[in-house]
Coordinates of C-alpha atoms and ligand atoms in Angstrom, one line a residue:
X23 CA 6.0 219.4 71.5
X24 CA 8.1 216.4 71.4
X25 CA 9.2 217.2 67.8
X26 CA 10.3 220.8 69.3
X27 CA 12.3 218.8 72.0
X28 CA 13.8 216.0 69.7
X29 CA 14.7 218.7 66.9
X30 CA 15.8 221.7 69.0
X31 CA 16.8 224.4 66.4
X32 CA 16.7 222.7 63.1
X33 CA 12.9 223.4 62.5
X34 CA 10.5 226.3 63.3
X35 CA 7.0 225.2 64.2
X36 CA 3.8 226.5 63.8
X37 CA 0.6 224.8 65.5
X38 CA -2.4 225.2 63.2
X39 CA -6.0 224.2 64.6
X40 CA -9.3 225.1 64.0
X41 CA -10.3 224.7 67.7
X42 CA -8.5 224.2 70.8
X43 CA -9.3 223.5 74.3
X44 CA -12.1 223.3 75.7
X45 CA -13.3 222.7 72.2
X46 CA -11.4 219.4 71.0
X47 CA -12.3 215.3 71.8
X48 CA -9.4 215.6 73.8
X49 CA -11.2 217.9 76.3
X50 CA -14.1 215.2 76.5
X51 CA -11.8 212.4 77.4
X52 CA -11.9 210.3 80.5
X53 CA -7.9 210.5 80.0
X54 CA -7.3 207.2 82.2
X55 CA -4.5 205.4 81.1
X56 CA -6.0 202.3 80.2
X57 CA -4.9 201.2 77.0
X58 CA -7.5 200.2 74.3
X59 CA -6.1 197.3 71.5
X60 CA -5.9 198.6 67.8
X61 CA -6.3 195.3 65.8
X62 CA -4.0 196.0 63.2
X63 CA -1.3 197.4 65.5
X64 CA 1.3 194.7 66.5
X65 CA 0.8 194.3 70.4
X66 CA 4.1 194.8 71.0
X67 CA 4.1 198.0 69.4
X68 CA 1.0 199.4 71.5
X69 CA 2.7 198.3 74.3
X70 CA 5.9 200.3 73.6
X71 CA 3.6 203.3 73.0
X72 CA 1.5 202.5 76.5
X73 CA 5.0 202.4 78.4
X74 CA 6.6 205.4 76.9
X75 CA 3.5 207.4 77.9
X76 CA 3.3 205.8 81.7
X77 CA 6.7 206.5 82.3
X78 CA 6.6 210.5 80.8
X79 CA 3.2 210.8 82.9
X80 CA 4.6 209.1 86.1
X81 CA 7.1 211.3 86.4
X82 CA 5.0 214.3 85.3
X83 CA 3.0 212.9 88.3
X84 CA 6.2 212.9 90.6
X85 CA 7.3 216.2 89.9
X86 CA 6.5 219.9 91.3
X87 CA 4.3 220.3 87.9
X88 CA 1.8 217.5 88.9
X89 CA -1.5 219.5 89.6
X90 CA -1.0 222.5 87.2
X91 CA -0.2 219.8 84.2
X92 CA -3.5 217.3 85.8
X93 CA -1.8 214.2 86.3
X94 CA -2.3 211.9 89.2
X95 CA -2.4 208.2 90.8
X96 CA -5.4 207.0 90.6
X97 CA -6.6 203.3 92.3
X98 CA -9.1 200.8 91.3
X99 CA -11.3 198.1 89.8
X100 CA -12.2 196.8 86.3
X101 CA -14.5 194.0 86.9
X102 CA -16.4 191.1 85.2
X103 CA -19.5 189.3 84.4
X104 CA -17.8 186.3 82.7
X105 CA -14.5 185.2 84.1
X106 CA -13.4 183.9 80.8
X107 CA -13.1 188.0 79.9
X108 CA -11.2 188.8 82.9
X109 CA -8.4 187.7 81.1
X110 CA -4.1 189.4 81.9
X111 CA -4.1 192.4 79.6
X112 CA -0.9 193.0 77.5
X113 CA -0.2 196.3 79.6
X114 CA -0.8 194.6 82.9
X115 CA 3.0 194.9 83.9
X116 CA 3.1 198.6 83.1
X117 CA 0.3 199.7 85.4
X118 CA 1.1 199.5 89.5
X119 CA 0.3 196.5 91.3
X120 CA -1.8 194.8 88.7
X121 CA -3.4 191.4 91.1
X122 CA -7.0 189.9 90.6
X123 CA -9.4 191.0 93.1
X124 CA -10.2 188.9 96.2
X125 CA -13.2 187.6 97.5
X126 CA -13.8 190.1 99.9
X127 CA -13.2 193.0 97.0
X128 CA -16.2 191.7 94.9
X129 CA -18.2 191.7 97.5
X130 CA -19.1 195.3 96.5
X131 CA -19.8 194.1 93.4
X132 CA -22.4 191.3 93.6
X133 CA -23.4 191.3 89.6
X134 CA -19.7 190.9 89.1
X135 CA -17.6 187.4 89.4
X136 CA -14.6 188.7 88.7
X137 CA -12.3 191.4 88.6
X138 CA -8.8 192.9 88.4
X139 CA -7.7 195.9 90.8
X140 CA -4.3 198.0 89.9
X141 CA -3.1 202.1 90.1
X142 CA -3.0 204.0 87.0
X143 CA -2.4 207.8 86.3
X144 CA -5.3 209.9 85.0
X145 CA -4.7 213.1 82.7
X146 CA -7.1 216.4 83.8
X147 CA -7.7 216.5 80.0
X148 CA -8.2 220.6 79.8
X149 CA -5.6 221.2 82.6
X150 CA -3.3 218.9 80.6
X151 CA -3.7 220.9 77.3
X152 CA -3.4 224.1 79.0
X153 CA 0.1 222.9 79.8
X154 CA 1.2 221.6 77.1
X155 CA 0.1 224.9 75.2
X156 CA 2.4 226.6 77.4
X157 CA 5.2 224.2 77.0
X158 CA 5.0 224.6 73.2
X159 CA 4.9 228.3 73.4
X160 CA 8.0 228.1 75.7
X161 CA 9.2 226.1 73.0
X162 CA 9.0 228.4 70.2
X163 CA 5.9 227.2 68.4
X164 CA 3.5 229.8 67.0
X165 CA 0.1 229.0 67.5
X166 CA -2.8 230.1 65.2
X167 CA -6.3 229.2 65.2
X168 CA -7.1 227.8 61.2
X169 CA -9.0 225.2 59.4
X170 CA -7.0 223.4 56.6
X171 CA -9.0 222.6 54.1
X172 CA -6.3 220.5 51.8
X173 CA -2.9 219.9 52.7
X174 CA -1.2 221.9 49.9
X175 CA -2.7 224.9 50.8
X176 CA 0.5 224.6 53.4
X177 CA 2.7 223.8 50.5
X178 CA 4.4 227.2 49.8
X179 CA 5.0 228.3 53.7
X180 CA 6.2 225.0 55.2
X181 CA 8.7 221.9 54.5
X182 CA 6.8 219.4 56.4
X183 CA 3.1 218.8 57.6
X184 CA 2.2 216.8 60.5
X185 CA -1.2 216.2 60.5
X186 CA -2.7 214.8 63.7
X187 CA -6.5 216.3 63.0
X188 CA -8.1 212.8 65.0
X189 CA -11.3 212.7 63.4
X190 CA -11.0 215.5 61.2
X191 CA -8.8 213.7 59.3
X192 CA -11.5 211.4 57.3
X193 CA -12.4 215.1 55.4
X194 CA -8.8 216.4 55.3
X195 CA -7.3 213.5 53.5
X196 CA -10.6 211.2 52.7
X197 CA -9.3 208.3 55.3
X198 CA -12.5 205.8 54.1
X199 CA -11.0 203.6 56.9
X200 CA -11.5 206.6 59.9
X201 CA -15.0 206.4 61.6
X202 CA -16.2 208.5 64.4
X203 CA -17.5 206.3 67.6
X204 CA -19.6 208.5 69.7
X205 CA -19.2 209.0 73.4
X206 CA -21.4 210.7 76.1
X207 CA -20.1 210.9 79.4
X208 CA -21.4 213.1 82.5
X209 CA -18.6 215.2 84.5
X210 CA -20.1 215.2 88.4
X211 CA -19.3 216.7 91.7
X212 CA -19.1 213.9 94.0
X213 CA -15.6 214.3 95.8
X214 CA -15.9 211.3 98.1
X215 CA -15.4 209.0 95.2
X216 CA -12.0 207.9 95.5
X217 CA -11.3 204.8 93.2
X218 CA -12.2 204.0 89.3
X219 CA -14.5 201.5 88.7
X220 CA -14.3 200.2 84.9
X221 CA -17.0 197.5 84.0
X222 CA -14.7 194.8 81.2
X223 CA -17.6 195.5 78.8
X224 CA -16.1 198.6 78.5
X225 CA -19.1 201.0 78.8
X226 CA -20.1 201.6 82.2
X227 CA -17.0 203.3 84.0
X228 CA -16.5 206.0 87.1
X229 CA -13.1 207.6 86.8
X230 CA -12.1 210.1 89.7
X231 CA -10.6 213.2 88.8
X232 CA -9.3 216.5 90.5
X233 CA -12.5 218.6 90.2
X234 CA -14.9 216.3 89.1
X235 CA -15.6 212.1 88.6
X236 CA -16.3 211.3 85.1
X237 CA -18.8 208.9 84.5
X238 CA -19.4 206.8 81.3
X239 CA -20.4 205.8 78.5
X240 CA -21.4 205.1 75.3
X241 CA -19.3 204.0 72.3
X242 CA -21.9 204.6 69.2
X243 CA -20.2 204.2 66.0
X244 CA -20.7 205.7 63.1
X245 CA -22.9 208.2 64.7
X246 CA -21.6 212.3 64.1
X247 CA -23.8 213.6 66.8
X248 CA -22.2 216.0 69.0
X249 CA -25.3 217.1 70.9
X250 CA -26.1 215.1 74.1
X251 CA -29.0 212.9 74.7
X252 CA -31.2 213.0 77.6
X253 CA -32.0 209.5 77.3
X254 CA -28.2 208.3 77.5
X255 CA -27.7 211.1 80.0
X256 CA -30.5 209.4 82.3
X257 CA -29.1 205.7 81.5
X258 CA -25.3 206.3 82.3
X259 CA -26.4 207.6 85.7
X260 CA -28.5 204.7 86.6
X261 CA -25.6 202.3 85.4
X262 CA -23.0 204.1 87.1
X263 CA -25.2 204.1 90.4
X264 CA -26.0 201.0 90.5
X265 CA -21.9 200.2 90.5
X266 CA -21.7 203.3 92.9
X267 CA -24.9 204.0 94.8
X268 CA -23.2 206.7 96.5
X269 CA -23.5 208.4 93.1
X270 CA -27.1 209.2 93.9
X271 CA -26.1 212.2 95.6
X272 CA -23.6 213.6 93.3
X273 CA -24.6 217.4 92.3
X274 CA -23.9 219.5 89.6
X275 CA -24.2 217.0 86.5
X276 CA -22.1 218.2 83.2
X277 CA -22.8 216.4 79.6
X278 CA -19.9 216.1 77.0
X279 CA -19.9 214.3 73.8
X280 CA -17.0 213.4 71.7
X281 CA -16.1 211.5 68.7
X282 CA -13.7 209.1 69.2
X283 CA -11.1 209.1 65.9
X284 CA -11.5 205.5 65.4
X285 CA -9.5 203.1 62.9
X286 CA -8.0 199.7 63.2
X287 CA -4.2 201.1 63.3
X288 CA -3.4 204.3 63.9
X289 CA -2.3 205.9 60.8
X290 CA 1.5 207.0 61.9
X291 CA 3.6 207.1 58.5
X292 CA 5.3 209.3 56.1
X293 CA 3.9 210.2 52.9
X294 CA 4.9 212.2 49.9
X295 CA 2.5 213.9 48.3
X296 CA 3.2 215.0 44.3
X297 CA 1.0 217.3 42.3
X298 CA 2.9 218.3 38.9
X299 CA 6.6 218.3 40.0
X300 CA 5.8 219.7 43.5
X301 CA 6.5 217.4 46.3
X302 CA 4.6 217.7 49.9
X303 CA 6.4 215.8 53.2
X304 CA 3.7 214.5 55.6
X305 CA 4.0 212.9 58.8
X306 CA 0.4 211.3 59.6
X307 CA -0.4 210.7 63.9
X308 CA -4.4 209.7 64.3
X309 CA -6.6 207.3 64.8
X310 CA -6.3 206.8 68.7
X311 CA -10.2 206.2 68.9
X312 CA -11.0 205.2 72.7
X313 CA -6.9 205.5 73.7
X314 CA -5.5 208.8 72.7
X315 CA -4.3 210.0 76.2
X316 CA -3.4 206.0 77.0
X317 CA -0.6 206.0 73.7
X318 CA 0.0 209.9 73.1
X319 CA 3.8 210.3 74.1
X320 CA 4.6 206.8 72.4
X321 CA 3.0 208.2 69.2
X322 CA 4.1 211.4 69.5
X323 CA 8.0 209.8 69.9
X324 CA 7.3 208.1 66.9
X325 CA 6.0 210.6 64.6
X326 CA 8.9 212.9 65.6
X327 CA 11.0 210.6 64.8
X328 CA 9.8 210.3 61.6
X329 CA 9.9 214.2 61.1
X330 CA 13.7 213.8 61.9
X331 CA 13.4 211.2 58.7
X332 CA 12.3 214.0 57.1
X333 CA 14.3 216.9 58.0
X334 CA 17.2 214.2 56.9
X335 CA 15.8 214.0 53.4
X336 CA 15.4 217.8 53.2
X337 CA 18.7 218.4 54.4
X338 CA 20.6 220.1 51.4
X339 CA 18.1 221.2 49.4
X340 CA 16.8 223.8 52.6
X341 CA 18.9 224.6 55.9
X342 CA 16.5 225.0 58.5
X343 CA 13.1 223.0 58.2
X344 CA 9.2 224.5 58.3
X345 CA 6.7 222.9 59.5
Ligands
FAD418 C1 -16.1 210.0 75.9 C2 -14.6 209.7 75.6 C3 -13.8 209.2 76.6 C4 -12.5 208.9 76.4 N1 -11.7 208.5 77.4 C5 -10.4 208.2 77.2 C6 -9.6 207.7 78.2 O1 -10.0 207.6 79.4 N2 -8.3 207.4 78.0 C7 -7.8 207.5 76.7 O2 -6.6 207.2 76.5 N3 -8.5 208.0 75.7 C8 -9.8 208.3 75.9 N4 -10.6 208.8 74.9 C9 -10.0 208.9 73.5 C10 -9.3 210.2 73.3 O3 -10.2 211.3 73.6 C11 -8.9 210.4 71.8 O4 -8.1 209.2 71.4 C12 -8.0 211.6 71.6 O5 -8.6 212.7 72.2 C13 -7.7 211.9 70.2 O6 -6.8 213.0 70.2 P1 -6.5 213.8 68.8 O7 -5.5 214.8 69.2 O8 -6.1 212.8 67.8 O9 -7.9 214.4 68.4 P2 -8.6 215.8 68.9 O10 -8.5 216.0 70.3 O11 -9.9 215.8 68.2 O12 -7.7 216.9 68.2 C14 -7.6 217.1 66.8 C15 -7.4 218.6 66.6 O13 -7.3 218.8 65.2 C16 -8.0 219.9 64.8 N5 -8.4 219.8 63.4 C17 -9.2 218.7 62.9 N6 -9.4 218.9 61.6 C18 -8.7 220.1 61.3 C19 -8.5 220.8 60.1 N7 -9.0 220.4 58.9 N8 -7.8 221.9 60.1 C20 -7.3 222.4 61.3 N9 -7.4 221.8 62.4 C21 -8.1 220.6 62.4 C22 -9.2 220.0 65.8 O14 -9.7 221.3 65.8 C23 -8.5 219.5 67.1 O15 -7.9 220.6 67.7 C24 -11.9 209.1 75.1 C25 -12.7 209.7 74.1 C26 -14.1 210.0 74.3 C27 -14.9 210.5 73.2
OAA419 O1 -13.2 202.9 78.0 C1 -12.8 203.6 78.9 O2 -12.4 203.2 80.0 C2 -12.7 205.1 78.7 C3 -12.4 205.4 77.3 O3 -11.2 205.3 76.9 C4 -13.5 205.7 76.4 O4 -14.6 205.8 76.8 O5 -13.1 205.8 75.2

């Protein structure tokens, strides 16, 4: 979408994918905006990314479009054991009202010392991609439903590839360095939960949404299974109770499992690919493991930008870009 917006009428733009929603990680996600730190990402950089996609959401969030595209305000806690890891996150100025929690907050969490409280927005993850399906088609993109088995099977019909296939990438192009890290969360009725609840160690979580709360988690790397376990299933819900004891009586219990595209920078970079005197332009975006939703739009800027690097190089040798 944003390489539609940034490129109007210099490329046409075809969406290939061998699933969409519901079927995707995406779909799975939480979708909080809560950014998670990619090691070998300069933290300035991620923080760029985290802003870029605050502001586009927040105002997504303000607008007329807010419950059709699933974006809203959401209010909360993310609280600790150990106050030495309760430490100011980089992205605490980009989030609303970031303050530590006072005495009389933790009093609802008695296993807890400390804790920090702030408003966030939260993407609908399905509703989200519905939207944006519709935005691309309003902007001209076909869309067809395909598995790529090899990048220069795209050769001979388009001028650039963009591949942003998350976790599908370590077949696609062999990324050694992309792992899956497995996560089971439950999707529950329980519409009187109003605020998130994030434990710092980063696996128990309750995040509100607009038809259901989503409760979490389990970050199990390495592991390929998509199939839910009744075990975890049974564990998330006592953890998450014991945060939320109201929980108890939440009804209608959904199970999703998704693997996270995990790697310790996302991959965003141009590469040209050569096989005998043919040349391939490709513009790489995954590797958002457990912060897809948190970065999207900055990455997304970014890899358009480089397809505008692209376009550039092509210019004179084509007249109107493919990709
Ligand atoms: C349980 C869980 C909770 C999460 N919660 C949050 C959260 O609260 N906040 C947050 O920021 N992030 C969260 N995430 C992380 C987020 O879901 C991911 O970072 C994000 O979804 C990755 O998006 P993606 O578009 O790269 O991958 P995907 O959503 O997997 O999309 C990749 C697409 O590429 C297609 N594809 C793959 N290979 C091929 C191929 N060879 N040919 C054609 N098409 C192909 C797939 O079919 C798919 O449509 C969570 C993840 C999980 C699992
Ligand atoms: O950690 C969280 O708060 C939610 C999330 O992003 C995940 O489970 O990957």
């Amino acid at each position: 979408l944003r390489i539609a917006e940034v490129n109007p009428n210099c490329c046409s733009i075809t969406l290939l994918s061998e699933q969409f929603s519901p079927n995707t990680t995406s779909d799975v996600a939480a979708g909080m905006l809560i950014p998670h730190t990619y090691p070998d990402t300069p933290i300035h950089v991620q923080k760029q990314w985290f802003k870029e996609t605050f502001t586009y959401l927040f105002a997504i969030c303000n607008s007329a479009e807010a419950s059709e595209a699933g974006i809203h305000l959401v209010s909360g806690w993310q609280i600790f054991k150990n106050p030495s890891e309760a430490e100011v996150p980089f992205w605490s100025d980009v989030v609303l009202g970031f303050r530590p929690m006072s005495a009389a907050e933790m009093q609802k969490f008695p296993q807890h010392s400390h804790g920090q409280a702030f408003t966030t927005l939260k993407c609908d993850c399905p509703r989200y991609l519905l939207w944006l399906e519709k935005r691309l088609k309003a902007n001209g993109v076909q869309i067809h439903t395909r598995k790529v088995t090899d990048l220069w099977e795209l050769h001979n019909k388009y001028d650039i590839v963009v591949n942003c296939t998350g976790i599908g990438a370590r077949q696609l192009v062999g990324d050694e360095q992309l792992f899956p890290v497995r996560g089971q969360v439950l999707k529950v009725h329980a519409p009187w939960v109003k605020n998130f609840i994030r434990d710092g160690d980063g696996l128990t979580y309750i995040y509100p949404g607009i038809d259901s709360v989503t409760l979490g988690g389990t970050r199990e790397k390495e592991n390929w299974c998509l199939s839910p376990d009744p075990d975890t299933t049974k564990d998330i819900f006592d953890r998450c109770c014991s945060l939320e004891p109201s929980l108890q009586r939440a009804q209608d219990i959904r199970v999703k499992v998704g693997l996270r595209p995990s790697r310790s920078a996302v991959r965003l970079q141009k590469e040209v690919l050569s096989q005998g005197g043919a040349k391939l332009l490709v513009v790489h975006n995954y590797g958002h493991g457990a912060g897809g939703f948190s970065v999207h739009r900055g990455t997304a800027e970014e890899a358009a930008h480089l397809v505008g690097e692209c376009i550039a190089a092509l210019q004179g040798s084509s007249s109107r870009a493919k990709l």
